[in-house]
């Protein structure tokens, strides 16, 4: 009966490992291994969170880069409008119309900055109607210098963001992916069941259990026959 009980327990343990795919299903299976496995699972959770953080930062960076591209396009348009307004044949009415377009372009630039989170230098406000660099009665040189300075700043910011993405975010992501793969492999080696070994164990345990059952059945038969003999029953 003891052998039958042990064989049944071994079969249950093997069946559980094959069903879950895990070598460690309870603390009793491997106390030290359970601790190591839980630590590795915690590391995997942390690495996954780090990768999500990188992804979120990359998305925000992409939005900002898109904003810088839009801002650069508007700045080029502004520079063209300033050059157009300084022409010798441009009338006062045409300058006023160009200034209205410049004001609208600056409004668009502000919307891009608010939506994408990029910074727009306050000096550009000098291009607006009544400002020092307006094209109606202001100084065109101030307007051109201000626009060129902002274009240079936007371009440098875009280059810095690109370098940060390439040499910081990309590197961090590759490291996190490699660490996650190594950690997952280590966890598998500790906690996962060996299917080939457990399949072999299953066959062995089934044979052992069957033999134990037959032995118990035979013993019961012998005991039954002994009792009948004692009772004088043939």
PDB file of C-alpha atoms in Angstrom:
ATOM      1  CA  UNK A   1       0.000   0.000   0.000  1.00  0.00           C
ATOM      2  CA  UNK A   2       2.891   2.353   0.760  1.00  0.00           C
ATOM      3  CA  UNK A   3       4.428   1.586  -2.624  1.00  0.00           C
ATOM      4  CA  UNK A   4       1.040   2.168  -4.281  1.00  0.00           C
ATOM      5  CA  UNK A   5       0.671   5.524  -2.521  1.00  0.00           C
ATOM      6  CA  UNK A   6       4.170   6.643  -3.522  1.00  0.00           C
ATOM      7  CA  UNK A   7       3.644   5.529  -7.127  1.00  0.00           C
ATOM      8  CA  UNK A   8       0.354   7.428  -7.275  1.00  0.00           C
ATOM      9  CA  UNK A   9       2.015  10.570  -5.849  1.00  0.00           C
ATOM     10  CA  UNK A  10       4.850  10.357  -8.383  1.00  0.00           C
ATOM     11  CA  UNK A  11       2.376   9.948 -11.235  1.00  0.00           C
ATOM     12  CA  UNK A  12       0.391  12.948 -10.031  1.00  0.00           C
ATOM     13  CA  UNK A  13       3.544  15.054  -9.761  1.00  0.00           C
ATOM     14  CA  UNK A  14       4.693  14.077 -13.257  1.00  0.00           C
ATOM     15  CA  UNK A  15       1.237  14.711 -14.730  1.00  0.00           C
ATOM     16  CA  UNK A  16       1.138  18.161 -13.099  1.00  0.00           C
ATOM     17  CA  UNK A  17       4.543  19.085 -14.531  1.00  0.00           C
ATOM     18  CA  UNK A  18       3.465  18.015 -18.017  1.00  0.00           C
ATOM     19  CA  UNK A  19       0.169  19.892 -17.684  1.00  0.00           C
ATOM     20  CA  UNK A  20       1.701  23.169 -16.472  1.00  0.00           C
ATOM     21  CA  UNK A  21       5.039  22.900 -18.269  1.00  0.00           C
ATOM     22  CA  UNK A  22       6.718  23.852 -14.984  1.00  0.00           C
ATOM     23  CA  UNK A  23       9.253  21.941 -12.953  1.00  0.00           C
ATOM     24  CA  UNK A  24       8.461  24.005  -9.855  1.00  0.00           C
ATOM     25  CA  UNK A  25       4.735  24.087  -9.093  1.00  0.00           C
ATOM     26  CA  UNK A  26       4.950  24.363  -5.310  1.00  0.00           C
ATOM     27  CA  UNK A  27       7.634  25.506  -2.891  1.00  0.00           C
ATOM     28  CA  UNK A  28       8.210  21.888  -1.901  1.00  0.00           C
ATOM     29  CA  UNK A  29       9.379  21.042  -5.430  1.00  0.00           C
ATOM     30  CA  UNK A  30      12.530  23.192  -5.075  1.00  0.00           C
ATOM     31  CA  UNK A  31      12.563  25.910  -2.348  1.00  0.00           C
ATOM     32  CA  UNK A  32      15.819  27.517  -3.510  1.00  0.00           C
ATOM     33  CA  UNK A  33      14.791  27.263  -7.138  1.00  0.00           C
ATOM     34  CA  UNK A  34      11.445  28.889  -6.341  1.00  0.00           C
ATOM     35  CA  UNK A  35      13.197  31.901  -4.792  1.00  0.00           C
ATOM     36  CA  UNK A  36      15.520  32.261  -7.786  1.00  0.00           C
ATOM     37  CA  UNK A  37      12.622  31.893 -10.220  1.00  0.00           C
ATOM     38  CA  UNK A  38      10.574  34.586  -8.473  1.00  0.00           C
ATOM     39  CA  UNK A  39      13.535  36.961  -8.530  1.00  0.00           C
ATOM     40  CA  UNK A  40      13.950  36.360 -12.260  1.00  0.00           C
ATOM     41  CA  UNK A  41      10.214  36.905 -12.855  1.00  0.00           C
ATOM     42  CA  UNK A  42      10.506  40.221 -11.012  1.00  0.00           C
ATOM     43  CA  UNK A  43      13.467  41.173 -13.204  1.00  0.00           C
ATOM     44  CA  UNK A  44      11.400  40.385 -16.320  1.00  0.00           C
ATOM     45  CA  UNK A  45       8.569  42.609 -15.076  1.00  0.00           C
ATOM     46  CA  UNK A  46      11.029  45.462 -14.480  1.00  0.00           C
ATOM     47  CA  UNK A  47      12.590  45.008 -17.924  1.00  0.00           C
ATOM     48  CA  UNK A  48       9.177  45.001 -19.598  1.00  0.00           C
ATOM     49  CA  UNK A  49       8.266  48.230 -17.781  1.00  0.00           C
ATOM     50  CA  UNK A  50      11.572  49.771 -18.869  1.00  0.00           C
ATOM     51  CA  UNK A  51      10.891  48.838 -22.494  1.00  0.00           C
ATOM     52  CA  UNK A  52       7.409  50.376 -22.296  1.00  0.00           C
ATOM     53  CA  UNK A  53       8.969  53.552 -20.894  1.00  0.00           C
ATOM     54  CA  UNK A  54      11.433  53.650 -23.799  1.00  0.00           C
ATOM     55  CA  UNK A  55       8.557  53.168 -26.245  1.00  0.00           C
ATOM     56  CA  UNK A  56       6.587  56.021 -24.690  1.00  0.00           C
ATOM     57  CA  UNK A  57       9.623  58.308 -24.794  1.00  0.00           C
ATOM     58  CA  UNK A  58      10.264  57.339 -28.406  1.00  0.00           C
ATOM     59  CA  UNK A  59       6.656  58.173 -29.320  1.00  0.00           C
ATOM     60  CA  UNK A  60       6.887  61.568 -27.645  1.00  0.00           C
ATOM     61  CA  UNK A  61      10.178  62.224 -29.409  1.00  0.00           C
ATOM     62  CA  UNK A  62       8.590  61.362 -32.762  1.00  0.00           C
ATOM     63  CA  UNK A  63       5.784  63.844 -32.107  1.00  0.00           C
ATOM     64  CA  UNK A  64       8.301  66.553 -31.245  1.00  0.00           C
ATOM     65  CA  UNK A  65      10.401  65.774 -34.309  1.00  0.00           C
ATOM     66  CA  UNK A  66       7.285  66.067 -36.461  1.00  0.00           C
ATOM     67  CA  UNK A  67       6.589  69.420 -34.816  1.00  0.00           C
ATOM     68  CA  UNK A  68      10.105  70.628 -35.575  1.00  0.00           C
ATOM     69  CA  UNK A  69       9.693  69.671 -39.229  1.00  0.00           C
ATOM     70  CA  UNK A  70       6.427  71.616 -39.407  1.00  0.00           C
ATOM     71  CA  UNK A  71       8.031  74.551 -37.597  1.00  0.00           C
ATOM     72  CA  UNK A  72      10.966  74.576 -40.022  1.00  0.00           C
ATOM     73  CA  UNK A  73       8.554  74.650 -42.960  1.00  0.00           C
ATOM     74  CA  UNK A  74       6.673  77.616 -41.477  1.00  0.00           C
ATOM     75  CA  UNK A  75       9.920  79.437 -40.745  1.00  0.00           C
ATOM     76  CA  UNK A  76      11.045  79.018 -44.348  1.00  0.00           C
ATOM     77  CA  UNK A  77       7.674  80.408 -45.457  1.00  0.00           C
ATOM     78  CA  UNK A  78       8.118  83.367 -43.107  1.00  0.00           C
ATOM     79  CA  UNK A  79      11.537  84.103 -44.517  1.00  0.00           C
ATOM     80  CA  UNK A  80      10.127  84.019 -48.039  1.00  0.00           C
ATOM     81  CA  UNK A  81       7.376  86.451 -47.024  1.00  0.00           C
ATOM     82  CA  UNK A  82       9.897  88.851 -45.492  1.00  0.00           C
ATOM     83  CA  UNK A  83      12.016  88.753 -48.647  1.00  0.00           C
ATOM     84  CA  UNK A  84       8.914  89.304 -50.765  1.00  0.00           C
ATOM     85  CA  UNK A  85       7.871  92.320 -48.675  1.00  0.00           C
ATOM     86  CA  UNK A  86      11.247  94.009 -49.112  1.00  0.00           C
ATOM     87  CA  UNK A  87      10.919  94.165 -52.900  1.00  0.00           C
ATOM     88  CA  UNK A  88      11.188  97.603 -54.474  1.00  0.00           C
ATOM     89  CA  UNK A  89       7.878  97.309 -56.324  1.00  0.00           C
ATOM     90  CA  UNK A  90       5.781  96.125 -53.364  1.00  0.00           C
ATOM     91  CA  UNK A  91       3.029  98.592 -52.458  1.00  0.00           C
ATOM     92  CA  UNK A  92       1.921  99.509 -48.957  1.00  0.00           C
ATOM     93  CA  UNK A  93      -1.283  97.486 -49.460  1.00  0.00           C
ATOM     94  CA  UNK A  94       0.733  94.443 -50.507  1.00  0.00           C
ATOM     95  CA  UNK A  95       2.987  94.797 -47.462  1.00  0.00           C
ATOM     96  CA  UNK A  96      -0.079  94.943 -45.240  1.00  0.00           C
ATOM     97  CA  UNK A  97      -1.424  91.770 -46.853  1.00  0.00           C
ATOM     98  CA  UNK A  98       1.945  90.057 -46.416  1.00  0.00           C
ATOM     99  CA  UNK A  99       2.007  91.134 -42.773  1.00  0.00           C
ATOM    100  CA  UNK A 100      -1.424  89.587 -42.261  1.00  0.00           C
ATOM    101  CA  UNK A 101      -0.090  86.342 -43.705  1.00  0.00           C
ATOM    102  CA  UNK A 102       2.946  86.542 -41.423  1.00  0.00           C
ATOM    103  CA  UNK A 103       0.679  86.962 -38.397  1.00  0.00           C
ATOM    104  CA  UNK A 104      -1.311  83.892 -39.466  1.00  0.00           C
ATOM    105  CA  UNK A 105       1.880  81.894 -39.984  1.00  0.00           C
ATOM    106  CA  UNK A 106       3.043  82.824 -36.489  1.00  0.00           C
ATOM    107  CA  UNK A 107      -0.342  81.706 -35.110  1.00  0.00           C
ATOM    108  CA  UNK A 108       0.171  78.381 -36.885  1.00  0.00           C
ATOM    109  CA  UNK A 109       3.659  78.106 -35.401  1.00  0.00           C
ATOM    110  CA  UNK A 110       2.214  78.656 -31.924  1.00  0.00           C
ATOM    111  CA  UNK A 111      -0.342  75.883 -32.507  1.00  0.00           C
ATOM    112  CA  UNK A 112       2.404  73.503 -33.615  1.00  0.00           C
ATOM    113  CA  UNK A 113       4.369  74.327 -30.464  1.00  0.00           C
ATOM    114  CA  UNK A 114       1.347  73.826 -28.194  1.00  0.00           C
ATOM    115  CA  UNK A 115       0.381  70.520 -29.835  1.00  0.00           C
ATOM    116  CA  UNK A 116       3.797  68.891 -30.122  1.00  0.00           C
ATOM    117  CA  UNK A 117       5.553  70.398 -27.118  1.00  0.00           C
ATOM    118  CA  UNK A 118       8.424  71.977 -29.045  1.00  0.00           C
ATOM    119  CA  UNK A 119       9.730  75.331 -27.893  1.00  0.00           C
ATOM    120  CA  UNK A 120       9.306  78.461 -30.021  1.00  0.00           C
ATOM    121  CA  UNK A 121      11.549  81.434 -29.245  1.00  0.00           C
ATOM    122  CA  UNK A 122       9.690  84.504 -27.997  1.00  0.00           C
ATOM    123  CA  UNK A 123      11.830  86.699 -30.288  1.00  0.00           C
ATOM    124  CA  UNK A 124       9.598  85.654 -33.211  1.00  0.00           C
ATOM    125  CA  UNK A 125       6.832  87.819 -31.779  1.00  0.00           C
ATOM    126  CA  UNK A 126       8.824  90.796 -33.112  1.00  0.00           C
ATOM    127  CA  UNK A 127       7.592  89.797 -36.591  1.00  0.00           C
ATOM    128  CA  UNK A 128       3.953  90.426 -35.699  1.00  0.00           C
ATOM    129  CA  UNK A 129       2.009  93.563 -36.596  1.00  0.00           C
ATOM    130  CA  UNK A 130       3.451  96.443 -34.612  1.00  0.00           C
ATOM    131  CA  UNK A 131       6.600  94.502 -33.736  1.00  0.00           C
ATOM    132  CA  UNK A 132      10.151  95.587 -34.369  1.00  0.00           C
ATOM    133  CA  UNK A 133      10.536  93.202 -37.282  1.00  0.00           C
ATOM    134  CA  UNK A 134       7.143  93.625 -38.986  1.00  0.00           C
ATOM    135  CA  UNK A 135       7.276  94.187 -42.756  1.00  0.00           C
ATOM    136  CA  UNK A 136       5.020  97.258 -42.881  1.00  0.00           C
ATOM    137  CA  UNK A 137       7.085  99.758 -40.902  1.00  0.00           C
ATOM    138  CA  UNK A 138       9.631  97.616 -39.068  1.00  0.00           C
ATOM    139  CA  UNK A 139      13.221  96.584 -39.756  1.00  0.00           C
ATOM    140  CA  UNK A 140      13.458  93.732 -42.329  1.00  0.00           C
ATOM    141  CA  UNK A 141      16.988  92.954 -41.110  1.00  0.00           C
ATOM    142  CA  UNK A 142      15.637  92.198 -37.644  1.00  0.00           C
ATOM    143  CA  UNK A 143      12.983  89.902 -39.160  1.00  0.00           C
ATOM    144  CA  UNK A 144      15.517  87.988 -41.277  1.00  0.00           C
ATOM    145  CA  UNK A 145      18.014  87.653 -38.427  1.00  0.00           C
ATOM    146  CA  UNK A 146      15.316  86.433 -36.030  1.00  0.00           C
ATOM    147  CA  UNK A 147      13.978  83.838 -38.481  1.00  0.00           C
ATOM    148  CA  UNK A 148      17.462  82.553 -39.352  1.00  0.00           C
ATOM    149  CA  UNK A 149      18.357  82.229 -35.674  1.00  0.00           C
ATOM    150  CA  UNK A 150      15.160  80.256 -34.994  1.00  0.00           C
ATOM    151  CA  UNK A 151      15.730  78.006 -38.014  1.00  0.00           C
ATOM    152  CA  UNK A 152      19.242  77.245 -36.762  1.00  0.00           C
ATOM    153  CA  UNK A 153      17.922  76.503 -33.265  1.00  0.00           C
ATOM    154  CA  UNK A 154      15.174  74.182 -34.566  1.00  0.00           C
ATOM    155  CA  UNK A 155      17.653  72.335 -36.805  1.00  0.00           C
ATOM    156  CA  UNK A 156      20.111  71.862 -33.944  1.00  0.00           C
ATOM    157  CA  UNK A 157      17.328  70.639 -31.659  1.00  0.00           C
ATOM    158  CA  UNK A 158      16.228  68.111 -34.295  1.00  0.00           C
ATOM    159  CA  UNK A 159      19.803  66.869 -34.691  1.00  0.00           C
ATOM    160  CA  UNK A 160      20.231  66.543 -30.917  1.00  0.00           C
ATOM    161  CA  UNK A 161      16.949  64.640 -30.613  1.00  0.00           C
ATOM    162  CA  UNK A 162      17.995  62.307 -33.430  1.00  0.00           C
ATOM    163  CA  UNK A 163      21.334  61.627 -31.755  1.00  0.00           C
ATOM    164  CA  UNK A 164      19.592  60.978 -28.421  1.00  0.00           C
ATOM    165  CA  UNK A 165      17.220  58.479 -30.056  1.00  0.00           C
ATOM    166  CA  UNK A 166      20.063  56.686 -31.867  1.00  0.00           C
ATOM    167  CA  UNK A 167      22.668  56.535 -29.130  1.00  0.00           C
ATOM    168  CA  UNK A 168      20.490  56.479 -26.004  1.00  0.00           C
ATOM    169  CA  UNK A 169      17.025  55.091 -26.684  1.00  0.00           C
ATOM    170  CA  UNK A 170      18.099  52.575 -29.334  1.00  0.00           C
ATOM    171  CA  UNK A 171      21.004  51.346 -27.203  1.00  0.00           C
ATOM    172  CA  UNK A 172      18.846  51.139 -24.057  1.00  0.00           C
ATOM    173  CA  UNK A 173      16.189  49.197 -25.936  1.00  0.00           C
ATOM    174  CA  UNK A 174      18.667  46.696 -27.380  1.00  0.00           C
ATOM    175  CA  UNK A 175      20.216  46.187 -23.946  1.00  0.00           C
ATOM    176  CA  UNK A 176      16.790  45.698 -22.372  1.00  0.00           C
ATOM    177  CA  UNK A 177      15.790  43.204 -25.074  1.00  0.00           C
ATOM    178  CA  UNK A 178      19.039  41.251 -24.633  1.00  0.00           C
ATOM    179  CA  UNK A 179      18.685  41.251 -20.848  1.00  0.00           C
ATOM    180  CA  UNK A 180      15.074  40.091 -21.131  1.00  0.00           C
ATOM    181  CA  UNK A 181      16.074  37.228 -23.428  1.00  0.00           C
ATOM    182  CA  UNK A 182      18.895  36.125 -21.102  1.00  0.00           C
ATOM    183  CA  UNK A 183      16.661  36.404 -18.029  1.00  0.00           C
ATOM    184  CA  UNK A 184      13.841  34.470 -19.692  1.00  0.00           C
ATOM    185  CA  UNK A 185      16.283  31.721 -20.679  1.00  0.00           C
ATOM    186  CA  UNK A 186      17.617  31.529 -17.110  1.00  0.00           C
ATOM    187  CA  UNK A 187      14.078  31.362 -15.740  1.00  0.00           C
ATOM    188  CA  UNK A 188      13.205  28.589 -18.177  1.00  0.00           C
ATOM    189  CA  UNK A 189      16.241  26.580 -17.118  1.00  0.00           C
ATOM    190  CA  UNK A 190      15.220  26.861 -13.468  1.00  0.00           C
ATOM    191  CA  UNK A 191      11.438  26.634 -13.554  1.00  0.00           C
ATOM    192  CA  UNK A 192      10.384  24.890 -16.763  1.00  0.00           C
ATOM    193  CA  UNK A 193       9.844  21.154 -16.967  1.00  0.00           C
ATOM    194  CA  UNK A 194      11.943  18.945 -19.238  1.00  0.00           C
ATOM    195  CA  UNK A 195       9.216  17.451 -21.428  1.00  0.00           C
ATOM    196  CA  UNK A 196      11.373  14.553 -22.645  1.00  0.00           C
ATOM    197  CA  UNK A 197      12.357  13.640 -19.106  1.00  0.00           C
ATOM    198  CA  UNK A 198       8.842  14.021 -17.735  1.00  0.00           C
ATOM    199  CA  UNK A 199       7.348  11.994 -20.577  1.00  0.00           C
ATOM    200  CA  UNK A 200       9.788   9.222 -19.707  1.00  0.00           C
ATOM    201  CA  UNK A 201       8.855   9.590 -16.039  1.00  0.00           C
ATOM    202  CA  UNK A 202       5.184   9.375 -16.941  1.00  0.00           C
ATOM    203  CA  UNK A 203       5.689   6.038 -18.659  1.00  0.00           C
ATOM    204  CA  UNK A 204       7.767   4.761 -15.744  1.00  0.00           C
ATOM    205  CA  UNK A 205       5.235   5.963 -13.169  1.00  0.00           C
ATOM    206  CA  UNK A 206       2.325   4.431 -15.054  1.00  0.00           C
ATOM    207  CA  UNK A 207       4.134   1.074 -15.183  1.00  0.00           C
ATOM    208  CA  UNK A 208       5.042   1.297 -11.484  1.00  0.00           C
ATOM    209  CA  UNK A 209       1.497   2.232 -10.517  1.00  0.00           C
ATOM    210  CA  UNK A 210       0.089  -0.609 -12.582  1.00  0.00           C
ATOM    211  CA  UNK A 211       2.465  -3.092 -10.944  1.00  0.00           C
ATOM    212  CA  UNK A 212       1.578  -1.766  -7.501  1.00  0.00           C
ATOM    213  CA  UNK A 213      -2.118  -2.091  -8.229  1.00  0.00           C
ATOM    214  CA  UNK A 214      -1.653  -5.667  -9.395  1.00  0.00           C
ATOM    215  CA  UNK A 215       0.395  -6.468  -6.305  1.00  0.00           C
ATOM    216  CA  UNK A 216      -2.257  -5.023  -3.996  1.00  0.00           C
ATOM    217  CA  UNK A 217      -4.942  -6.929  -5.868  1.00  0.00           C
ATOM    218  CA  UNK A 218      -2.976 -10.171  -5.518  1.00  0.00           C
ATOM    219  CA  UNK A 219      -2.408  -9.598  -1.813  1.00  0.00           C
ATOM    220  CA  UNK A 220      -6.084  -8.913  -1.296  1.00  0.00           C
ATOM    221  CA  UNK A 221      -6.878 -12.115  -3.145  1.00  0.00           C
ATOM    222  CA  UNK A 222      -4.439 -14.081  -0.978  1.00  0.00           C
ATOM    223  CA  UNK A 223      -5.848 -12.559   2.177  1.00  0.00           C
ATOM    224  CA  UNK A 224      -9.355 -13.370   1.032  1.00  0.00           C
ATOM    225  CA  UNK A 225      -8.431 -16.953   0.357  1.00  0.00           C
ATOM    226  CA  UNK A 226      -6.741 -17.192   3.775  1.00  0.00           C
ATOM    227  CA  UNK A 227      -9.863 -15.948   5.535  1.00  0.00           C
ATOM    228  CA  UNK A 228     -11.992 -18.464   3.652  1.00  0.00           C
ATOM    229  CA  UNK A 229      -9.630 -21.232   4.639  1.00  0.00           C
ATOM    230  CA  UNK A 230      -9.853 -20.224   8.281  1.00  0.00           C
ATOM    231  CA  UNK A 231     -13.625 -20.247   8.001  1.00  0.00           C
ATOM    232  CA  UNK A 232     -13.493 -23.727   6.446  1.00  0.00           C
ATOM    233  CA  UNK A 233     -15.014 -22.449   3.211  1.00  0.00           C
ATOM    234  CA  UNK A 234     -13.694 -23.976  -0.023  1.00  0.00           C
TER     235      UNK A 234
END
